CSV table of N, CA and C and ligand atoms in Angstrom, one decimal:
chain,number,residue,atom,x,y,z
S,25,MET,N,2.8,55.1,-25.1
S,25,MET,CA,2.5,53.7,-24.4
S,25,MET,C,2.7,54.6,-22.8
S,26,LYS,N,3.0,55.8,-22.7
S,26,LYS,CA,3.5,56.0,-21.2
S,26,LYS,C,1.7,56.5,-20.6
S,27,TYR,N,0.7,56.8,-22.2
S,27,TYR,CA,0.0,57.9,-21.9
S,27,TYR,C,-1.2,56.6,-21.8
S,28,LEU,N,-1.1,55.3,-22.6
S,28,LEU,CA,-1.9,54.2,-22.5
S,28,LEU,C,-1.9,53.6,-21.2
S,29,ASP,N,-0.2,53.1,-19.9
S,29,ASP,CA,-0.5,52.9,-19.1
S,29,ASP,C,-1.5,53.9,-18.4
S,30,GLN,N,-0.8,54.7,-18.1
S,30,GLN,CA,-1.7,55.8,-17.3
S,30,GLN,C,-3.4,55.6,-17.6
S,31,THR,N,-3.9,55.4,-18.6
S,31,THR,CA,-5.0,55.3,-18.8
S,31,THR,C,-5.1,53.9,-18.3
S,32,VAL,N,-4.7,53.0,-18.6
S,32,VAL,CA,-5.0,51.4,-17.8
S,32,VAL,C,-5.2,51.7,-16.1
S,33,CYS,N,-4.3,52.4,-16.0
S,33,CYS,CA,-3.9,52.4,-14.3
S,33,CYS,C,-5.8,53.4,-13.7
S,34,GLU,N,-5.8,54.3,-14.8
S,34,GLU,CA,-6.7,55.3,-14.0
S,34,GLU,C,-8.0,54.5,-14.7
S,35,ALA,N,-8.8,53.5,-15.1
S,35,ALA,CA,-9.5,52.8,-15.3
S,35,ALA,C,-9.7,51.5,-14.2
S,36,LEU,N,-8.2,51.1,-13.9
S,36,LEU,CA,-8.4,49.9,-12.8
S,36,LEU,C,-9.3,50.8,-11.4
S,37,ARG,N,-9.1,52.0,-11.4
S,37,ARG,CA,-8.9,52.7,-10.4
S,37,ARG,C,-10.5,53.0,-10.4
S,38,LYS,N,-10.8,54.1,-11.1
S,38,LYS,CA,-12.6,54.2,-11.2
S,38,LYS,C,-13.6,53.1,-11.3
S,39,TRP,N,-12.7,51.9,-12.0
S,39,TRP,CA,-13.6,50.5,-12.2
S,39,TRP,C,-12.8,49.6,-12.0
S,40,PRO,N,-12.4,49.3,-10.6
S,40,PRO,CA,-11.9,47.9,-10.1
S,40,PRO,C,-12.8,47.1,-10.6
S,41,PRO,N,-12.4,46.0,-11.3
S,41,PRO,CA,-12.8,44.8,-11.5
S,41,PRO,C,-13.3,43.3,-10.4
S,42,VAL,N,-12.3,43.7,-9.5
S,42,VAL,CA,-12.6,42.9,-8.4
S,42,VAL,C,-13.0,44.2,-7.2
S,43,PRO,N,-14.1,44.4,-6.7
S,43,PRO,CA,-14.2,45.3,-6.0
S,43,PRO,C,-13.7,45.5,-4.4
S,44,MET,N,-13.9,44.4,-4.3
S,44,MET,CA,-13.0,44.3,-2.6
S,44,MET,C,-12.6,42.4,-2.6
S,45,THR,N,-11.7,42.5,-1.6
S,45,THR,CA,-11.1,40.8,-1.3
S,45,THR,C,-10.9,41.1,0.0
S,46,ASP,N,-10.7,40.0,0.8
S,46,ASP,CA,-10.8,39.7,2.1
S,46,ASP,C,-9.5,38.8,2.6
S,47,ARG,N,-9.6,38.7,4.3
S,47,ARG,CA,-8.5,38.1,4.7
S,47,ARG,C,-9.0,37.5,5.9
S,48,LEU,N,-8.3,36.9,6.5
S,48,LEU,CA,-8.9,35.6,7.8
S,48,LEU,C,-7.7,36.1,8.8
S,49,CYS,N,-8.2,36.8,9.8
S,49,CYS,CA,-7.7,36.9,10.9
S,49,CYS,C,-7.0,35.9,11.9
S,50,VAL,N,-5.3,35.9,11.5
S,50,VAL,CA,-5.0,34.9,12.5
S,50,VAL,C,-4.8,34.3,13.8
S,51,LYS,N,-4.9,36.0,14.5
S,51,LYS,CA,-4.7,35.7,15.8
S,51,LYS,C,-5.5,37.6,16.3
S,52,ASP,N,-5.3,37.3,17.6
S,52,ASP,CA,-6.4,38.6,18.4
S,52,ASP,C,-5.3,39.8,17.5
S,53,TYR,N,-5.9,40.8,17.3
S,53,TYR,CA,-5.3,42.3,16.9
S,53,TYR,C,-6.1,43.6,17.4
S,54,ASP,N,-5.2,44.6,18.0
S,54,ASP,CA,-6.0,45.3,18.5
S,54,ASP,C,-5.2,46.9,17.6
S,55,LEU,N,-6.2,47.3,17.6
S,55,LEU,CA,-5.7,48.9,16.9
S,55,LEU,C,-6.0,50.1,16.6
S,56,LYS,N,-5.5,51.2,16.5
S,56,LYS,CA,-6.6,52.3,16.9
S,56,LYS,C,-6.7,53.0,15.2
S,57,LEU,N,-8.2,53.2,15.1
S,57,LEU,CA,-8.8,53.8,13.9
S,57,LEU,C,-9.4,55.2,14.2
S,58,ASP,N,-9.0,56.1,13.5
S,58,ASP,CA,-9.9,57.5,13.8
S,58,ASP,C,-9.9,57.6,15.5
S,59,GLY,N,-9.2,57.6,16.1
S,59,GLY,CA,-9.1,57.8,17.6
S,59,GLY,C,-9.8,56.9,18.0
S,60,LYS,N,-10.6,55.7,17.5
S,60,LYS,CA,-11.0,54.7,18.0
S,60,LYS,C,-10.0,53.4,18.4
S,61,ASN,N,-10.1,52.9,19.4
S,61,ASN,CA,-9.9,51.2,19.3
S,61,ASN,C,-10.7,50.3,19.2
S,62,LEU,N,-10.0,49.3,18.1
S,62,LEU,CA,-10.9,48.3,16.9
S,62,LEU,C,-10.5,47.2,17.8
S,63,HIS,N,-10.8,45.8,18.0
S,63,HIS,CA,-10.5,45.0,18.4
S,63,HIS,C,-10.8,43.8,17.1
S,64,ILE,N,-9.9,43.3,16.6
S,64,ILE,CA,-10.1,42.0,15.7
S,64,ILE,C,-10.1,40.7,16.4
S,65,ASN,N,-11.0,39.7,16.1
S,65,ASN,CA,-10.8,38.6,16.9
S,65,ASN,C,-9.6,37.4,16.1
S,66,ALA,N,-9.5,36.9,16.4
S,66,ALA,CA,-8.9,35.8,15.7
S,66,ALA,C,-9.6,34.6,14.9
S,67,ASN,N,-10.2,34.4,13.5
S,67,ASN,CA,-10.6,34.1,12.4
S,67,ASN,C,-12.0,35.0,12.2
S,68,ASP,N,-11.8,36.1,13.0
S,68,ASP,CA,-12.8,37.4,12.1
S,68,ASP,C,-12.4,37.1,10.5
S,69,SER,N,-13.4,38.2,9.7
S,69,SER,CA,-13.4,37.7,8.5
S,69,SER,C,-13.0,39.4,8.4
S,70,CYS,N,-12.0,39.5,7.7
S,70,CYS,CA,-12.2,41.1,7.3
S,70,CYS,C,-12.3,41.4,5.9
S,71,TYR,N,-13.2,42.5,5.4
S,71,TYR,CA,-13.1,42.6,4.2
S,71,TYR,C,-12.1,44.2,3.8
S,72,ILE,N,-11.6,44.2,2.6
S,72,ILE,CA,-11.1,45.5,2.0
S,72,ILE,C,-11.6,45.8,1.0
S,73,PRO,N,-12.2,47.4,1.4
S,73,PRO,CA,-13.0,47.4,0.6
S,73,PRO,C,-12.3,48.2,-0.7
S,74,ILE,N,-11.8,48.0,-1.7
S,74,ILE,CA,-10.8,48.0,-3.3
S,74,ILE,C,-11.5,49.4,-3.1
S,75,TRP,N,-13.1,49.3,-3.9
S,75,TRP,CA,-13.8,50.3,-5.0
S,75,TRP,C,-14.0,51.2,-4.3
S,76,SER,N,-13.8,51.0,-2.7
S,76,SER,CA,-13.9,52.7,-1.5
S,76,SER,C,-13.3,53.1,-1.5
S,77,PHE,N,-11.8,52.9,-1.2
S,77,PHE,CA,-10.6,53.4,-1.1
S,77,PHE,C,-10.3,54.0,-2.3
S,78,HIS,N,-10.6,53.3,-3.7
S,78,HIS,CA,-10.4,54.3,-5.3
S,78,HIS,C,-11.2,55.1,-5.1
S,79,ARG,N,-12.3,55.1,-4.5
S,79,ARG,CA,-13.2,56.5,-4.7
S,79,ARG,C,-13.3,57.2,-3.4
S,80,ASP,N,-12.2,57.1,-2.3
S,80,ASP,CA,-12.0,58.2,-1.5
S,80,ASP,C,-11.6,59.1,-1.9
S,81,LEU,N,-12.2,60.3,-1.5
S,81,LEU,CA,-11.6,61.7,-2.1
S,81,LEU,C,-10.3,62.2,-0.6
S,82,LYS,N,-10.0,61.3,0.3
S,82,LYS,CA,-8.7,61.6,0.9
S,82,LYS,C,-7.9,61.2,0.1
S,83,TYR,N,-7.7,60.0,-0.3
S,83,TYR,CA,-6.7,59.6,-1.2
S,83,TYR,C,-6.9,59.7,-2.8
S,84,PHE,N,-7.9,60.5,-3.5
S,84,PHE,CA,-7.6,60.4,-4.6
S,84,PHE,C,-8.7,61.4,-5.2
S,85,PRO,N,-8.3,62.9,-5.1
S,85,PRO,CA,-8.8,64.4,-5.3
S,85,PRO,C,-9.9,63.8,-6.0
S,86,ASN,N,-11.3,64.8,-6.5
S,86,ASN,CA,-12.0,64.7,-7.2
S,86,ASN,C,-11.8,63.2,-7.8
S,87,PRO,N,-12.5,61.9,-7.0
S,87,PRO,CA,-12.7,60.5,-7.5
S,87,PRO,C,-13.4,60.2,-8.7
S,88,GLU,N,-14.4,61.3,-9.0
S,88,GLU,CA,-15.3,60.7,-10.0
S,88,GLU,C,-15.0,60.9,-11.1
S,89,LYS,N,-13.7,61.8,-11.3
S,89,LYS,CA,-13.1,62.3,-12.8
S,89,LYS,C,-12.4,61.5,-13.0
S,90,PHE,N,-12.5,60.8,-14.3
S,90,PHE,CA,-11.6,59.9,-15.0
S,90,PHE,C,-10.1,60.5,-15.3
S,91,GLU,N,-9.1,60.6,-14.6
S,91,GLU,CA,-7.7,61.2,-14.8
S,91,GLU,C,-6.7,60.7,-14.8
S,92,PRO,N,-6.4,60.0,-16.2
S,92,PRO,CA,-5.3,59.5,-16.3
S,92,PRO,C,-3.7,60.4,-15.8
S,93,GLU,N,-3.5,61.1,-15.8
S,93,GLU,CA,-2.8,62.4,-15.3
S,93,GLU,C,-2.3,62.3,-13.5
S,94,ARG,N,-3.4,61.5,-12.6
S,94,ARG,CA,-2.8,60.8,-11.7
S,94,ARG,C,-1.9,59.9,-11.7
S,95,PHE,N,-1.5,59.1,-12.9
S,95,PHE,CA,-0.4,58.3,-12.9
S,95,PHE,C,0.8,58.4,-13.8
S,96,SER,N,1.2,59.9,-13.8
S,96,SER,CA,1.7,60.5,-14.8
S,96,SER,C,3.3,60.5,-13.9
S,97,GLU,N,4.2,60.6,-14.4
S,97,GLU,CA,5.7,60.5,-13.7
S,97,GLU,C,5.8,61.3,-12.6
S,98,GLU,N,5.2,62.5,-12.7
S,98,GLU,CA,5.4,63.4,-11.7
S,98,GLU,C,4.6,63.0,-10.7
S,99,ASN,N,3.2,62.8,-10.9
S,99,ASN,CA,2.0,62.7,-9.7
S,99,ASN,C,1.8,61.2,-8.9
S,100,ARG,N,2.6,60.1,-9.8
S,100,ARG,CA,1.9,58.5,-9.5
S,100,ARG,C,2.9,58.4,-7.6
S,101,GLY,N,4.0,59.1,-7.2
S,101,GLY,CA,4.5,58.9,-6.2
S,101,GLY,C,3.3,59.7,-5.2
S,102,ASN,N,2.5,60.3,-5.2
S,102,ASN,CA,1.7,61.0,-4.8
S,102,ASN,C,1.1,59.9,-4.2
S,103,ILE,N,0.9,59.1,-4.9
S,103,ILE,CA,-0.4,57.6,-4.5
S,103,ILE,C,0.0,56.7,-3.2
S,104,ASP,N,-0.7,56.7,-2.6
S,104,ASP,CA,-0.3,55.9,-0.8
S,104,ASP,C,-0.2,54.5,-1.8
S,105,PRO,N,0.5,53.4,-1.9
S,105,PRO,CA,0.5,52.5,-2.2
S,105,PRO,C,-1.1,51.2,-1.8
S,106,ASP,N,-0.8,51.7,-0.3
S,106,ASP,CA,-2.2,50.9,0.2
S,106,ASP,C,-3.2,51.1,0.3
S,107,THR,N,-3.6,52.5,-1.0
S,107,THR,CA,-4.5,52.9,-0.9
S,107,THR,C,-5.5,52.6,-2.7
S,108,TYR,N,-4.2,52.6,-3.4
S,108,TYR,CA,-4.7,51.7,-4.7
S,108,TYR,C,-4.3,50.0,-5.0
S,109,LEU,N,-5.3,49.7,-4.9
S,109,LEU,CA,-5.1,48.1,-4.9
S,109,LEU,C,-5.9,47.1,-5.9
S,110,PRO,N,-6.0,47.8,-7.0
S,110,PRO,CA,-6.6,46.8,-8.4
S,110,PRO,C,-6.2,45.1,-8.0
S,111,PHE,N,-5.0,45.0,-7.9
S,111,PHE,CA,-4.6,44.0,-7.8
S,111,PHE,C,-4.2,43.3,-6.6
S,112,GLY,N,-5.1,43.8,-5.3
S,112,GLY,CA,-5.1,43.5,-4.1
S,112,GLY,C,-3.9,44.0,-3.6
S,113,VAL,N,-3.1,42.8,-2.5
S,113,VAL,CA,-1.9,43.8,-2.0
S,113,VAL,C,-1.3,42.4,-0.9
S,114,GLY,N,-0.1,42.8,-0.5
S,114,GLY,CA,0.5,41.9,0.2
S,114,GLY,C,1.1,40.5,-0.4
S,115,PRO,N,1.5,39.2,0.3
S,115,PRO,CA,2.1,38.1,-0.2
S,115,PRO,C,0.7,37.4,-1.4
S,116,ARG,N,-0.3,37.6,-1.1
S,116,ARG,CA,-1.3,37.2,-1.9
S,116,ARG,C,-2.3,37.6,-3.1
S,117,ASN,N,-1.4,38.7,-3.3
S,117,ASN,CA,-2.0,39.6,-4.5
S,117,ASN,C,-1.7,38.9,-5.4
S,118,CYS,N,-2.6,39.6,-6.4
S,118,CYS,CA,-3.3,38.9,-7.5
S,118,CYS,C,-1.6,38.0,-8.3
S,119,ILE,N,-2.1,36.6,-8.8
S,119,ILE,CA,-0.8,36.2,-9.3
S,119,ILE,C,-0.3,36.8,-11.1
S,120,GLY,N,-1.6,37.0,-11.2
S,120,GLY,CA,-1.5,37.5,-13.0
S,120,GLY,C,-1.8,38.9,-13.1
S,121,SER,N,-1.6,39.6,-12.1
S,121,SER,CA,-1.2,41.3,-12.7
S,121,SER,C,-0.5,41.3,-13.7
S,122,ARG,N,0.6,41.0,-14.1
S,122,ARG,CA,1.3,41.7,-15.2
S,122,ARG,C,1.1,41.2,-16.1
S,123,PHE,N,0.9,39.7,-16.2
S,123,PHE,CA,-0.1,39.6,-17.9
S,123,PHE,C,-1.3,40.1,-17.9
S,124,ALA,N,-2.2,40.4,-16.8
S,124,ALA,CA,-3.7,40.9,-17.0
S,124,ALA,C,-3.2,42.7,-17.9
S,125,LEU,N,-1.9,43.2,-17.0
S,125,LEU,CA,-1.9,44.6,-17.9
S,125,LEU,C,-1.3,44.6,-18.8
S,126,MET,N,-0.6,43.5,-19.2
S,126,MET,CA,0.3,43.3,-21.0
S,126,MET,C,-0.9,43.0,-21.3
S,127,GLU,N,-1.7,42.4,-21.3
S,127,GLU,CA,-2.7,41.7,-22.3
S,127,GLU,C,-3.6,42.8,-22.5
S,128,MET,N,-4.2,43.8,-21.7
S,128,MET,CA,-5.4,44.6,-21.3
S,128,MET,C,-4.3,45.9,-22.3
S,129,LYS,N,-3.5,46.1,-22.4
S,129,LYS,CA,-2.6,47.3,-23.2
S,129,LYS,C,-2.3,46.8,-24.8
S,130,THR,N,-1.8,45.3,-25.1
S,130,THR,CA,-2.0,44.9,-26.3
S,130,THR,C,-3.0,44.6,-26.6
S,131,PHE,N,-4.1,44.7,-26.4
S,131,PHE,CA,-5.5,44.7,-26.5
S,131,PHE,C,-6.4,46.2,-26.9
S,132,PHE,N,-5.8,47.4,-26.2
S,132,PHE,CA,-6.4,48.7,-26.7
S,132,PHE,C,-4.8,49.0,-27.8
S,133,TYR,N,-4.5,48.7,-27.4
S,133,TYR,CA,-2.7,49.1,-29.0
S,133,TYR,C,-3.6,48.3,-30.5
S,134,TYR,N,-3.7,47.1,-30.4
S,134,TYR,CA,-4.7,46.9,-31.7
S,134,TYR,C,-5.5,47.2,-32.0
S,135,LEU,N,-6.8,47.2,-31.0
S,135,LEU,CA,-8.0,48.3,-31.2
S,135,LEU,C,-8.0,49.4,-31.6
S,136,LEU,N,-6.8,50.2,-31.0
S,136,LEU,CA,-6.6,52.0,-31.3
S,136,LEU,C,-5.6,52.1,-32.9
S,137,LEU,N,-4.8,51.1,-33.2
S,137,LEU,CA,-4.2,50.9,-34.5
S,137,LEU,C,-4.8,51.0,-35.2
S,138,ASN,N,-6.1,50.4,-35.2
S,138,ASN,CA,-7.0,49.7,-36.1
S,138,ASN,C,-8.1,50.5,-36.3
S,139,PHE,N,-8.7,51.1,-35.8
S,139,PHE,CA,-10.3,51.0,-35.1
S,139,PHE,C,-10.4,52.8,-34.6
S,140,SER,N,-11.4,53.7,-35.1
S,140,SER,CA,-11.5,54.7,-34.4
S,140,SER,C,-12.4,54.2,-33.6
S,141,PHE,N,-13.2,55.1,-32.6
S,141,PHE,CA,-14.6,54.9,-32.0
S,141,PHE,C,-15.2,56.2,-31.9
S,142,GLU,N,-16.8,55.5,-31.8
S,142,GLU,CA,-17.5,56.6,-31.9
S,142,GLU,C,-18.6,56.4,-31.2
S,143,ALA,N,-19.1,57.5,-30.1
S,143,ALA,CA,-20.4,57.1,-29.3
S,143,ALA,C,-21.9,57.2,-30.8
S,144,ASN,N,-22.7,56.0,-30.5
S,144,ASN,CA,-23.9,56.4,-31.3
S,144,ASN,C,-25.3,56.3,-30.2
S,145,SER,N,-26.2,55.9,-31.1
S,145,SER,CA,-27.5,56.3,-30.3
S,145,SER,C,-28.0,55.6,-29.4
S,146,LYS,N,-27.3,54.2,-28.9
S,146,LYS,CA,-27.1,53.0,-28.4
S,146,LYS,C,-26.7,53.2,-26.7
S,147,THR,N,-25.4,54.0,-26.7
S,147,THR,CA,-24.4,54.6,-26.5
S,147,THR,C,-24.6,55.1,-24.8
S,148,GLN,N,-24.6,54.7,-23.9
S,148,GLN,CA,-25.1,55.3,-22.7
S,148,GLN,C,-24.3,56.2,-22.3
S,149,ILE,N,-24.5,57.4,-21.5
S,149,ILE,CA,-23.7,58.6,-20.9
S,149,ILE,C,-24.1,59.3,-20.3
S,150,PRO,N,-24.2,59.3,-18.9
S,150,PRO,CA,-23.0,58.6,-18.2
S,150,PRO,C,-23.2,56.7,-18.1
S,151,LEU,N,-22.3,55.8,-18.1
S,151,LEU,CA,-22.6,54.5,-18.0
S,151,LEU,C,-23.3,54.2,-16.7
S,152,GLU,N,-24.5,53.2,-16.7
S,152,GLU,CA,-24.9,53.2,-15.5
S,152,GLU,C,-24.9,51.4,-15.3
S,153,PHE,N,-24.6,51.3,-13.5
S,153,PHE,CA,-24.0,50.3,-13.3
S,153,PHE,C,-25.3,49.5,-12.9
S,154,ASP,N,-25.3,48.3,-12.9
S,154,ASP,CA,-26.1,47.2,-12.1
S,154,ASP,C,-25.5,47.2,-10.5
S,155,ASN,N,-26.7,47.2,-9.8
S,155,ASN,CA,-26.4,47.1,-8.1
S,155,ASN,C,-26.2,45.5,-7.5
S,156,ILE,N,-25.4,44.6,-8.1
S,156,ILE,CA,-25.0,43.3,-8.2
S,156,ILE,C,-23.2,43.3,-6.8
S,157,PRO,N,-24.1,42.9,-5.8
S,157,PRO,CA,-23.2,42.7,-4.9
S,157,PRO,C,-21.5,42.3,-5.3
S,158,PHE,N,-20.8,42.8,-4.9
S,158,PHE,CA,-19.0,42.1,-5.2
S,158,PHE,C,-19.0,41.9,-6.7
S,159,ASP,N,-19.6,42.7,-7.6
S,159,ASP,CA,-19.6,42.5,-9.6
S,159,ASP,C,-19.3,43.7,-9.9
S,160,ILE,N,-18.8,44.3,-10.7
S,160,ILE,CA,-18.8,45.4,-11.5
S,160,ILE,C,-19.9,45.3,-13.0
S,161,LYS,N,-21.0,45.5,-13.2
S,161,LYS,CA,-21.6,44.8,-14.5
S,161,LYS,C,-22.8,46.6,-14.9
S,162,THR,N,-22.3,46.7,-16.0
S,162,THR,CA,-23.4,47.8,-16.8
S,162,THR,C,-24.7,47.4,-17.2
S,163,LYS,N,-25.6,48.0,-17.2
S,163,LYS,CA,-26.9,47.7,-17.2
S,163,LYS,C,-27.1,47.0,-18.6
S,164,ILE,N,-26.8,48.0,-19.9
S,164,ILE,CA,-26.6,47.4,-21.1
S,164,ILE,C,-25.9,47.1,-21.6
S,165,GLY,N,-25.0,47.1,-21.1
S,165,GLY,CA,-23.1,46.4,-21.5
S,165,GLY,C,-22.4,48.3,-22.5
S,166,ILE,N,-21.6,48.3,-23.5
S,166,ILE,CA,-21.2,49.2,-23.6
S,166,ILE,C,-21.1,49.3,-25.1
S,167,TRP,N,-22.1,50.4,-25.4
S,167,TRP,CA,-22.1,50.2,-27.1
S,167,TRP,C,-21.5,51.3,-27.6
S,168,LEU,N,-20.3,50.9,-28.4
S,168,LEU,CA,-20.1,51.6,-29.5
S,168,LEU,C,-20.0,51.7,-30.6
S,169,SER,N,-19.6,52.8,-31.8
S,169,SER,CA,-19.2,52.4,-32.9
S,169,SER,C,-17.6,52.3,-33.3
S,170,LEU,N,-17.5,51.2,-33.9
S,170,LEU,CA,-15.9,51.3,-34.2
S,170,LEU,C,-15.7,51.4,-35.9
S,171,LYS,N,-14.7,52.4,-36.5
S,171,LYS,CA,-14.8,52.6,-37.8
S,171,LYS,C,-13.6,52.4,-38.2
S,172,PRO,N,-13.1,51.5,-39.2
S,172,PRO,CA,-11.8,50.9,-39.8
S,172,PRO,C,-10.8,52.2,-39.8
S,173,ARG,N,-9.5,52.6,-39.1
S,173,ARG,CA,-8.9,53.4,-39.5
S,173,ARG,C,-8.3,53.2,-41.2
S,174,ASN,N,-8.3,54.2,-42.5
S,174,ASN,CA,-8.0,54.3,-43.4
S,174,ASN,C,-6.5,53.7,-43.8
S,175,ASN,N,-5.4,54.7,-43.0
S,175,ASN,CA,-4.3,54.6,-42.9
S,175,ASN,C,-3.8,53.5,-42.2
J,215,HEM,C1,-7.7,43.2,-14.8
J,215,HEM,C2,-7.0,41.4,-14.4
J,215,HEM,C3,-7.6,41.0,-13.1
J,215,HEM,C4,-7.8,42.0,-11.8
J,215,HEM,C5,-8.0,42.7,-11.9
J,215,HEM,C6,-7.4,40.9,-11.1
J,215,HEM,C7,-7.6,41.3,-9.0
J,215,HEM,C8,-7.3,40.7,-8.2
J,215,HEM,C9,-7.4,40.5,-7.1
J,215,HEM,C10,-8.2,42.0,-6.4
J,215,HEM,C11,-7.0,39.7,-6.4
J,215,HEM,C12,-6.8,39.5,-4.9
J,215,HEM,C13,-5.7,40.0,-4.3
J,215,HEM,C14,-5.7,40.2,-2.7
J,215,HEM,O1,-6.6,39.5,-2.1
J,215,HEM,O2,-4.8,40.6,-2.1
J,215,HEM,C15,-6.8,39.1,-7.3
J,215,HEM,C16,-6.3,37.5,-7.1
J,215,HEM,C17,-5.8,36.5,-7.7
J,215,HEM,N1,-5.7,36.7,-9.1
J,215,HEM,FE1,-6.1,37.9,-10.3
J,215,HEM,N2,-7.3,39.8,-11.3
J,215,HEM,C18,-7.0,40.3,-12.7
J,215,HEM,C19,-6.3,39.2,-13.6
J,215,HEM,C20,-6.0,37.7,-13.3
J,215,HEM,C21,-4.9,36.8,-14.4
J,215,HEM,C22,-5.1,36.9,-15.7
J,215,HEM,C23,-4.8,35.7,-13.2
J,215,HEM,C24,-4.5,34.5,-13.9
J,215,HEM,C25,-3.7,34.3,-15.0
J,215,HEM,C26,-5.3,35.8,-11.7
J,215,HEM,C27,-4.8,35.0,-10.9
J,215,HEM,C28,-5.2,35.1,-10.1
J,215,HEM,C29,-5.1,34.5,-8.6
J,215,HEM,C30,-4.4,32.9,-8.6
J,215,HEM,C31,-4.9,35.0,-7.6
J,215,HEM,C32,-5.0,34.4,-6.1
J,215,HEM,C33,-3.6,34.7,-5.5
J,215,HEM,C34,-3.5,34.3,-4.0
J,215,HEM,O3,-4.6,33.4,-3.2
J,215,HEM,O4,-2.0,33.9,-3.5
J,215,HEM,N3,-5.8,37.0,-12.0
J,215,HEM,N4,-6.6,39.0,-8.7
């Protein structure tokens, strides 16, 4: 179950289903970013690029590699919580996150309990994605063969 949790966390890192979120700035705000001064006006929209944070090697070394060990008990403390945002951040973060995590793990538990998975001639490796803004969609879907487990 621990490894299933790590795998789900890593899948949400590499392919966050909600790749960005936004906030409306409610008052003028000044901040320093990489040595530059940045002014945000009240009523400006700010986009938070979840996908880009998750693929930034400053925060996730070797970001293209699918590596559930990033979320092991020893390693997960190294992740800055402000850079891992599959369910957003702050008081308006995703209200359904616990339900979604439970649903994903239950779904995979029963699938893996009853079936083994194999690549077939239609399986695309590596997976290719459509360039649709604000959405993550594979070009041809995800094709795999499921074989019932005998035991
Ligand atoms: C893997 C599944 C899901 C992902 C990755 C996801 C991701 C997100 C993200 C990134 C946000 C924006 C949070 C922010 O801006 O800080 C959000 C908001 C929200 N999500 Fe989810 N979500 C998922 C499933 C669900 C489910 C199952 C429900 C309901 C049962 C749900 C209900 C909501 C609601 C109501 C908001 C708006 C919260 C607010 O504005 O206060 N989500 N979600």
